[in-house]
mmCIF file of C-alpha atoms in Angstrom:
data_model
loop_
_atom_site.group_PDB
_atom_site.id
_atom_site.type_symbol
_atom_site.label_atom_id
_atom_site.label_comp_id
_atom_site.label_asym_id
_atom_site.label_seq_id
_atom_site.Cartn_x
_atom_site.Cartn_y
_atom_site.Cartn_z
ATOM 1 C CA MET B 1 -176.293 -206.783 -53.924
ATOM 2 C CA GLN B 2 -174.577 -206.108 -56.818
ATOM 3 C CA ASP B 3 -174.585 -207.803 -60.379
ATOM 4 C CA GLU B 4 -171.046 -207.012 -61.526
ATOM 5 C CA HIS B 5 -170.091 -210.843 -61.239
ATOM 6 C CA ALA B 6 -173.544 -212.026 -62.594
ATOM 7 C CA SER B 7 -172.226 -213.143 -66.043
ATOM 8 C CA ALA B 8 -169.334 -215.470 -66.616
ATOM 9 C CA PRO B 9 -166.215 -214.327 -68.185
ATOM 10 C CA ASP B 10 -165.154 -214.899 -71.789
ATOM 11 C CA TRP B 11 -164.400 -218.761 -71.781
ATOM 12 C CA ARG B 12 -162.201 -218.040 -74.878
ATOM 13 C CA ARG B 13 -159.620 -215.915 -72.863
ATOM 14 C CA ALA B 14 -157.975 -218.033 -69.969
ATOM 15 C CA GLU B 15 -156.555 -214.451 -68.924
ATOM 16 C CA THR B 16 -160.140 -213.456 -67.406
ATOM 17 C CA TYR B 17 -160.173 -216.746 -65.275
ATOM 18 C CA ARG B 18 -156.672 -216.183 -64.151
ATOM 19 C CA PRO B 19 -157.207 -214.221 -61.008
ATOM 20 C CA MET B 20 -159.203 -217.005 -59.561
ATOM 21 C CA LEU B 21 -156.153 -218.910 -58.885
ATOM 22 C CA GLY B 22 -155.602 -216.564 -55.981
ATOM 23 C CA ALA B 23 -159.038 -216.883 -54.716
ATOM 24 C CA GLU B 24 -160.175 -218.521 -51.203
ATOM 25 C CA PRO B 25 -162.352 -221.144 -50.823
ATOM 26 C CA ALA B 26 -165.499 -218.725 -49.846
ATOM 27 C CA VAL B 27 -164.905 -217.044 -53.399
ATOM 28 C CA TRP B 28 -164.697 -220.294 -55.165
ATOM 29 C CA ALA B 29 -167.927 -221.763 -53.638
ATOM 30 C CA TRP B 30 -169.554 -218.394 -54.682
ATOM 31 C CA GLU B 31 -168.483 -218.902 -58.233
ATOM 32 C CA PHE B 32 -170.019 -222.517 -58.612
ATOM 33 C CA ALA B 33 -172.796 -221.581 -56.690
ATOM 34 C CA ARG B 34 -173.921 -218.327 -58.780
ATOM 35 C CA ARG B 35 -173.484 -220.523 -61.942
ATOM 36 C CA GLY B 36 -175.897 -223.247 -60.249
ATOM 37 C CA LEU B 37 -178.585 -220.302 -59.712
ATOM 38 C CA VAL B 38 -178.121 -219.300 -63.635
ATOM 39 C CA ASN B 39 -178.579 -222.838 -64.704
ATOM 40 C CA ASN B 40 -181.912 -222.879 -62.624
ATOM 41 C CA GLY B 41 -182.941 -219.777 -64.500
ATOM 42 C CA LEU B 42 -182.264 -217.465 -61.523
ATOM 43 C CA THR B 43 -180.304 -214.206 -61.095
ATOM 44 C CA ALA B 44 -177.015 -213.735 -59.269
ATOM 45 C CA ALA B 45 -177.898 -210.137 -58.528
ATOM 46 C CA GLU B 46 -180.168 -211.268 -55.319
ATOM 47 C CA PRO B 47 -179.178 -215.001 -54.818
ATOM 48 C CA ASN B 48 -181.310 -216.628 -52.157
ATOM 49 C CA LEU B 49 -178.431 -219.270 -51.291
ATOM 50 C CA PRO B 50 -178.609 -220.979 -48.232
ATOM 51 C CA GLY B 51 -175.466 -219.622 -45.888
ATOM 52 C CA LEU B 52 -174.672 -216.565 -48.054
ATOM 53 C CA CYS B 53 -174.775 -213.275 -46.346
ATOM 54 C CA PHE B 54 -173.446 -210.579 -48.756
ATOM 55 C CA ALA B 55 -171.806 -210.327 -52.044
ATOM 56 C CA ASP B 56 -169.790 -207.275 -53.447
ATOM 57 C CA PRO B 57 -167.465 -206.658 -56.329
ATOM 58 C CA GLY B 58 -164.550 -206.141 -54.234
ATOM 59 C CA PRO B 59 -162.163 -203.482 -53.325
ATOM 60 C CA ALA B 60 -160.897 -201.223 -55.983
ATOM 61 C CA GLY B 61 -158.210 -202.417 -58.079
ATOM 62 C CA GLN B 62 -158.872 -206.052 -57.198
ATOM 63 C CA ARG B 63 -160.402 -208.481 -59.627
ATOM 64 C CA LEU B 64 -161.614 -210.859 -57.056
ATOM 65 C CA PRO B 65 -165.541 -210.291 -55.592
ATOM 66 C CA ALA B 66 -165.955 -209.916 -51.840
ATOM 67 C CA ILE B 67 -168.171 -212.729 -50.652
ATOM 68 C CA LEU B 68 -169.375 -212.960 -47.255
ATOM 69 C CA TRP B 69 -170.796 -216.736 -46.008
ATOM 70 C CA ARG B 70 -172.502 -217.090 -42.525
ATOM 71 C CA PRO B 71 -170.056 -218.468 -40.007
ATOM 72 C CA ASP B 72 -172.298 -221.755 -39.830
ATOM 73 C CA PRO B 73 -171.072 -223.035 -42.955
ATOM 74 C CA CYS B 74 -167.737 -221.622 -43.399
ATOM 75 C CA ALA B 75 -165.278 -223.216 -41.109
ATOM 76 C CA ALA B 76 -162.542 -220.181 -41.687
ATOM 77 C CA ILE B 77 -164.543 -217.550 -39.957
ATOM 78 C CA VAL B 78 -163.422 -216.415 -36.441
ATOM 79 C CA LEU B 79 -166.118 -215.658 -33.914
ATOM 80 C CA VAL B 80 -165.467 -213.087 -31.483
ATOM 81 C CA ARG B 81 -166.940 -210.852 -29.100
ATOM 82 C CA ALA B 82 -165.821 -207.243 -29.174
ATOM 83 C CA ALA B 83 -165.950 -205.214 -25.969
ATOM 84 C CA ARG B 84 -164.751 -201.363 -25.997
ATOM 85 C CA ALA B 85 -161.357 -200.948 -24.547
ATOM 86 C CA ASN B 86 -158.624 -197.952 -24.442
ATOM 87 C CA ALA B 87 -155.802 -200.582 -23.784
ATOM 88 C CA SER B 88 -152.720 -200.446 -26.187
ATOM 89 C CA ASP B 89 -153.268 -204.033 -27.426
ATOM 90 C CA ALA B 90 -156.801 -203.251 -28.504
ATOM 91 C CA LEU B 91 -158.042 -203.442 -32.280
ATOM 92 C CA ASP B 92 -159.160 -200.412 -34.228
ATOM 93 C CA LEU B 93 -160.490 -201.472 -37.460
ATOM 94 C CA ALA B 94 -161.727 -198.029 -38.424
ATOM 95 C CA GLY B 95 -158.270 -196.581 -38.140
ATOM 96 C CA CYS B 96 -156.737 -199.115 -40.228
ATOM 97 C CA ASP B 97 -155.580 -198.507 -43.714
ATOM 98 C CA LEU B 98 -156.696 -201.771 -45.317
ATOM 99 C CA PRO B 99 -159.750 -202.267 -47.428
ATOM 100 C CA ILE B 100 -162.579 -203.750 -45.010
ATOM 101 C CA LEU B 101 -166.233 -204.670 -45.361
ATOM 102 C CA VAL B 102 -168.450 -204.891 -42.556
ATOM 103 C CA VAL B 103 -172.204 -205.786 -42.675
ATOM 104 C CA ARG B 104 -174.454 -205.869 -39.876
ATOM 105 C CA THR B 105 -177.681 -208.470 -40.415
ATOM 106 C CA GLU B 106 -181.026 -208.406 -39.136
ATOM 107 C CA LEU B 107 -179.965 -210.989 -36.380
ATOM 108 C CA GLY B 108 -177.586 -208.088 -34.652
ATOM 109 C CA ASP B 109 -174.100 -209.677 -35.793
ATOM 110 C CA GLN B 110 -171.617 -208.379 -37.831
ATOM 111 C CA GLN B 111 -169.828 -210.112 -40.703
ATOM 112 C CA VAL B 112 -166.240 -208.745 -41.363
ATOM 113 C CA LEU B 113 -163.927 -209.111 -44.283
ATOM 114 C CA ILE B 114 -160.234 -207.645 -44.292
ATOM 115 C CA CYS B 115 -158.334 -207.326 -47.193
ATOM 116 C CA ASP B 116 -154.437 -207.089 -48.166
ATOM 117 C CA GLY B 117 -153.735 -207.864 -51.403
ATOM 118 C CA PRO B 118 -154.575 -211.406 -52.097
ATOM 119 C CA ARG B 119 -154.817 -211.959 -48.298
ATOM 120 C CA ARG B 120 -158.301 -212.153 -46.467
ATOM 121 C CA LEU B 121 -159.314 -212.509 -43.119
ATOM 122 C CA ARG B 122 -162.874 -213.129 -42.072
ATOM 123 C CA LEU B 123 -164.604 -212.556 -38.926
ATOM 124 C CA ALA B 124 -168.040 -212.771 -37.256
ATOM 125 C CA VAL B 125 -168.761 -210.275 -34.534
ATOM 126 C CA ILE B 126 -171.527 -212.116 -32.103
ATOM 127 C CA GLU B 127 -171.573 -209.612 -29.404
ATOM 128 C CA GLY B 128 -170.647 -205.874 -29.522
ATOM 129 C CA ASP B 129 -169.575 -203.699 -32.224
ATOM 130 C CA ILE B 130 -165.897 -203.979 -33.633
ATOM 131 C CA LEU B 131 -166.340 -200.360 -35.408
ATOM 132 C CA ASN B 132 -166.940 -198.853 -31.834
ATOM 133 C CA GLY B 133 -163.069 -198.960 -31.413
ATOM 134 C CA PRO B 134 -160.454 -199.727 -30.005
ATOM 135 C CA VAL B 135 -162.178 -202.984 -29.125
ATOM 136 C CA THR B 136 -160.670 -206.201 -27.424
ATOM 137 C CA CYS B 137 -161.804 -209.332 -28.784
ATOM 138 C CA GLN B 138 -162.731 -212.249 -27.272
ATOM 139 C CA LEU B 139 -162.431 -215.641 -29.427
ATOM 140 C CA ALA B 140 -165.000 -218.286 -29.339
ATOM 141 C CA LEU B 141 -163.791 -221.917 -29.762
ATOM 142 C CA PRO B 142 -164.288 -223.062 -33.381
ATOM 143 C CA GLU B 143 -166.284 -225.613 -34.468
ATOM 144 C CA PRO B 144 -165.175 -229.347 -34.486
ATOM 145 C CA GLY B 145 -163.191 -230.005 -37.467
ATOM 146 C CA GLY B 146 -162.229 -226.047 -37.907
ATOM 147 C CA ALA B 147 -159.411 -225.629 -35.543
ATOM 148 C CA ALA B 148 -156.727 -225.547 -38.257
ATOM 149 C CA ALA B 149 -158.524 -222.759 -40.053
ATOM 150 C CA GLY B 150 -159.548 -221.075 -36.644
ATOM 151 C CA LEU B 151 -155.820 -221.180 -35.656
ATOM 152 C CA ALA B 152 -154.662 -219.691 -38.998
ATOM 153 C CA SER B 153 -157.082 -216.652 -38.717
ATOM 154 C CA LEU B 154 -156.297 -216.109 -34.966
ATOM 155 C CA ARG B 155 -152.571 -215.305 -35.965
ATOM 156 C CA ALA B 156 -153.715 -213.261 -38.891
ATOM 157 C CA LEU B 157 -155.722 -211.276 -36.233
ATOM 158 C CA ILE B 158 -152.964 -210.993 -33.834
ATOM 159 C CA ALA B 159 -150.560 -209.952 -36.833
ATOM 160 C CA LEU B 160 -153.334 -207.386 -37.760
ATOM 161 C CA ARG B 161 -153.321 -205.720 -34.343
ATOM 162 C CA ASP B 162 -149.578 -205.609 -33.939
ATOM 163 C CA THR B 163 -148.674 -204.462 -37.386
ATOM 164 C CA GLY B 164 -151.694 -203.211 -39.176
ATOM 165 C CA ARG B 165 -151.331 -206.020 -42.085
ATOM 166 C CA LEU B 166 -152.175 -209.435 -42.683
ATOM 167 C CA PRO B 167 -149.353 -212.002 -42.746
ATOM 168 C CA ALA B 168 -148.227 -213.770 -45.975
ATOM 169 C CA ALA B 169 -149.544 -217.082 -45.074
ATOM 170 C CA THR B 170 -153.355 -215.716 -44.688
ATOM 171 C CA SER B 171 -155.886 -217.630 -46.850
ATOM 172 C CA ARG B 172 -153.652 -219.727 -49.233
ATOM 173 C CA PRO B 173 -155.212 -220.661 -52.314
ATOM 174 C CA PRO B 174 -156.576 -224.117 -52.447
ATOM 175 C CA SER B 175 -154.219 -226.747 -53.460
ATOM 176 C CA ARG B 176 -156.838 -227.767 -56.036
ATOM 177 C CA ALA B 177 -157.375 -224.253 -57.452
ATOM 178 C CA LYS B 178 -155.950 -224.974 -61.058
ATOM 179 C CA ARG B 179 -158.564 -227.739 -61.405
ATOM 180 C CA TRP B 180 -161.479 -225.871 -60.128
ATOM 181 C CA LEU B 181 -160.518 -223.220 -62.705
ATOM 182 C CA GLU B 182 -160.296 -225.350 -65.643
ATOM 183 C CA SER B 183 -163.885 -227.061 -64.430
ATOM 184 C CA LEU B 184 -165.271 -223.387 -64.305
ATOM 185 C CA GLN B 185 -164.018 -222.523 -67.733
ATOM 186 C CA ALA B 186 -165.249 -225.764 -69.424
ATOM 187 C CA HIS B 187 -168.699 -225.186 -67.871
ATOM 188 C CA ASP B 188 -169.137 -221.851 -69.100
ATOM 189 C CA ALA B 189 -167.592 -222.983 -72.664
ATOM 190 C CA ARG B 190 -170.327 -226.128 -72.635
ATOM 191 C CA ARG B 191 -172.901 -223.379 -71.656
ATOM 192 C CA ALA B 192 -172.127 -220.979 -74.416
ATOM 193 C CA GLY B 193 -172.610 -224.018 -76.909
ATOM 194 C CA ALA B 194 -168.662 -224.895 -77.174
ATOM 195 C CA SER B 195 -167.911 -228.573 -78.410
ATOM 196 C CA GLN B 196 -165.839 -230.960 -76.189
ATOM 197 C CA ARG B 197 -163.127 -230.462 -78.938
ATOM 198 C CA GLU B 198 -162.989 -226.585 -78.433
ATOM 199 C CA ILE B 199 -162.980 -227.062 -74.877
ATOM 200 C CA ALA B 200 -159.819 -229.439 -75.384
ATOM 201 C CA ALA B 201 -158.261 -226.975 -77.253
ATOM 202 C CA LEU B 202 -158.502 -224.361 -74.284
ATOM 203 C CA LEU B 203 -156.663 -227.014 -72.176
ATOM 204 C CA PHE B 204 -154.189 -228.641 -74.620
ATOM 205 C CA GLY B 205 -153.759 -225.920 -77.409
ATOM 206 C CA GLN B 206 -154.976 -226.353 -80.905
ATOM 207 C CA ASP B 207 -151.855 -228.011 -82.238
ATOM 208 C CA ARG B 208 -152.402 -230.998 -80.010
ATOM 209 C CA VAL B 209 -155.822 -231.263 -80.544
ATOM 210 C CA ARG B 210 -155.171 -231.593 -84.264
ATOM 211 C CA GLU B 211 -152.628 -234.225 -83.482
ATOM 212 C CA ASP B 212 -154.311 -236.265 -80.846
ATOM 213 C CA TRP B 213 -158.254 -235.668 -80.791
ATOM 214 C CA ALA B 214 -158.815 -238.738 -83.589
ATOM 215 C CA GLY B 215 -155.837 -240.702 -82.261
ATOM 216 C CA ARG B 216 -156.028 -243.864 -80.634
ATOM 217 C CA SER B 217 -156.312 -242.526 -77.011
ATOM 218 C CA ASP B 218 -159.233 -240.993 -75.642
ATOM 219 C CA TYR B 219 -157.216 -238.666 -72.909
ATOM 220 C CA MET B 220 -158.384 -235.432 -74.254
ATOM 221 C CA ARG B 221 -161.835 -236.510 -74.259
ATOM 222 C CA MET B 222 -161.886 -238.205 -70.852
ATOM 223 C CA ARG B 223 -160.158 -235.134 -69.240
ATOM 224 C CA VAL B 224 -162.845 -232.958 -70.499
ATOM 225 C CA HIS B 225 -165.444 -235.207 -69.239
ATOM 226 C CA ARG B 226 -164.126 -235.118 -65.713
ATOM 227 C CA LEU B 227 -163.631 -231.473 -65.901
ATOM 228 C CA LEU B 228 -167.404 -231.109 -66.847
ATOM 229 C CA ARG B 229 -168.307 -233.769 -64.296
ATOM 230 C CA THR B 230 -166.584 -231.967 -61.606
ATOM 231 C CA ALA B 231 -168.298 -228.683 -62.429
ATOM 232 C CA ASP B 232 -171.403 -230.049 -62.464
ATOM 233 C CA ARG B 233 -170.882 -231.461 -58.831
ATOM 234 C CA LEU B 234 -169.858 -228.482 -57.831
ATOM 235 C CA VAL B 235 -172.633 -226.243 -59.313
ATOM 236 C CA ALA B 236 -175.518 -228.563 -58.435
ATOM 237 C CA GLY B 237 -174.703 -228.140 -54.565
ATOM 238 C CA GLY B 238 -171.020 -229.594 -54.224
ATOM 239 C CA TYR B 239 -169.813 -225.811 -53.547
ATOM 240 C CA ARG B 240 -170.526 -226.290 -49.895
ATOM 241 C CA SER B 241 -167.849 -228.779 -49.304
ATOM 242 C CA LEU B 242 -165.391 -225.861 -50.544
ATOM 243 C CA LEU B 243 -166.091 -224.125 -47.561
ATOM 244 C CA GLY B 244 -164.675 -226.521 -45.230
ATOM 245 C CA THR B 245 -167.824 -227.801 -43.139
ATOM 246 C CA SER B 246 -170.556 -230.315 -43.420
ATOM 247 C CA ALA B 247 -172.938 -228.406 -41.653
ATOM 248 C CA LYS B 248 -176.541 -229.611 -42.205
ATOM 249 C CA PRO B 249 -179.082 -228.204 -42.922
ATOM 250 C CA TRP B 250 -177.650 -224.662 -43.707
ATOM 251 C CA PRO B 251 -178.576 -221.763 -42.151
ATOM 252 C CA PRO B 252 -181.125 -219.609 -44.095
ATOM 253 C CA ARG B 253 -180.134 -216.427 -45.916
ATOM 254 C CA VAL B 254 -180.499 -213.411 -43.434
ATOM 255 C CA ASN B 255 -180.844 -209.866 -44.700
ATOM 256 C CA VAL B 256 -178.320 -207.099 -44.196
ATOM 257 C CA VAL B 257 -179.279 -203.957 -42.394
ATOM 258 C CA GLU B 258 -176.140 -201.960 -42.284
ATOM 259 C CA THR B 259 -173.031 -201.608 -44.578
ATOM 260 C CA TRP B 260 -169.566 -200.161 -43.917
ATOM 261 C CA ARG B 261 -166.508 -199.809 -46.156
ATOM 262 C CA SER B 262 -163.293 -198.445 -45.364
ATOM 263 C CA ALA B 263 -161.753 -195.493 -47.117
ATOM 264 C CA ALA B 264 -159.221 -197.933 -48.651
ATOM 265 C CA TRP B 265 -162.085 -199.816 -49.723
ATOM 266 C CA PHE B 266 -162.855 -197.287 -52.365
ATOM 267 C CA GLY B 267 -158.894 -197.078 -53.267
ATOM 268 C CA GLN B 268 -158.644 -194.128 -50.785
ATOM 269 C CA CYS B 269 -156.000 -193.536 -48.046
ATOM 270 C CA ALA B 270 -157.650 -193.413 -44.627
ATOM 271 C CA VAL B 271 -155.327 -190.709 -43.129
ATOM 272 C CA LEU B 272 -155.578 -188.381 -46.297
ATOM 273 C CA THR B 273 -159.477 -188.894 -45.881
ATOM 274 C CA ALA B 274 -159.368 -188.001 -42.204
ATOM 275 C CA MET B 275 -157.048 -185.099 -42.681
ATOM 276 C CA ALA B 276 -159.438 -184.042 -45.723
ATOM 277 C CA GLY B 277 -162.583 -184.226 -43.277
ATOM 278 C CA ILE B 278 -160.642 -182.001 -40.644
ATOM 279 C CA PHE B 279 -159.839 -179.338 -43.018
ATOM 280 C CA LEU B 280 -163.354 -179.101 -44.056
ATOM 281 C CA GLU B 281 -164.567 -178.835 -40.730
ATOM 282 C CA MET B 282 -161.824 -175.941 -40.022
ATOM 283 C CA LEU B 283 -163.180 -174.318 -43.404
ATOM 284 C CA TRP B 284 -166.801 -174.404 -41.939
ATOM 285 C CA LEU B 285 -165.974 -172.956 -38.614
ATOM 286 C CA CYS B 286 -163.724 -170.302 -40.366
ATOM 287 C CA ALA B 287 -166.667 -169.184 -42.222
ATOM 288 C CA GLY B 288 -169.178 -169.393 -39.423
ATOM 289 C CA LEU B 289 -166.620 -167.034 -37.342
ATOM 290 C CA LEU B 290 -166.689 -164.798 -40.080
ATOM 291 C CA HIS B 291 -170.425 -164.175 -40.357
ATOM 292 C CA GLU B 292 -170.899 -163.731 -36.471
ATOM 293 C CA PRO B 293 -171.129 -160.241 -35.028
ATOM 294 C CA CYS B 294 -167.780 -158.886 -33.425
ATOM 295 C CA GLY B 295 -169.416 -158.300 -29.848
ATOM 296 C CA PHE B 296 -167.690 -155.029 -29.468
ATOM 297 C CA ALA B 297 -169.629 -151.925 -28.826
#
């Protein structure tokens, strides 16, 4: 795993946290979980977090990491069985011009993350090879309590097959994203040695803090206290609730044995990459023909 996201943003600069407002629960869970590792003196580069499968800096040009949790604790992951097919309604991920990450674990399953701007779709391939496409996908029924997330992911998967894009409604930001962001920023500020008054200045601005900090109301101190309490709870393991499941015990971490990223993951166009490959192959063949004997007496 990469260490690009092991350090916290500059707590004084709100813009370094702002991209998190568009993050999905899987990323929020990771952000709180990795701070818990740091608090315990561990590293976020190779986290041994239960339920975590893979952490990646994310596609080129995007500021959010790509986090893959196991499907057991994450209700938004669709379980599929992939079968090779030639039908017109089959799915061909390898030919899709979107940033896609596929990892195979030591258990033989594939964990898939498909990105389309801020929209993300997650699949767990429990049988077959989704890259051996085109493939048809047979869906497994979601866990109890995960039907809503499963249906939303199913609609996104159908749209991907039909249009090559993810619909706008895919992976909407959580309603509590703003509070989580403020909790993260307050947590990082406190860890860096900031006082509660300095944290309040982040939330309310310096002018209001100068006017009201020593006033008759404790609303600023109470707001900071609540945010820090929320952060402490989520960092200490409460991040698991953000994934939409109460699975207990959580599955242990499994090793990744194979990783595949689409050309678009690196900011490249899949079509141009394929054309370049064909062109290089033709040059190679032509060079070989030039060095072969003519065959005439």
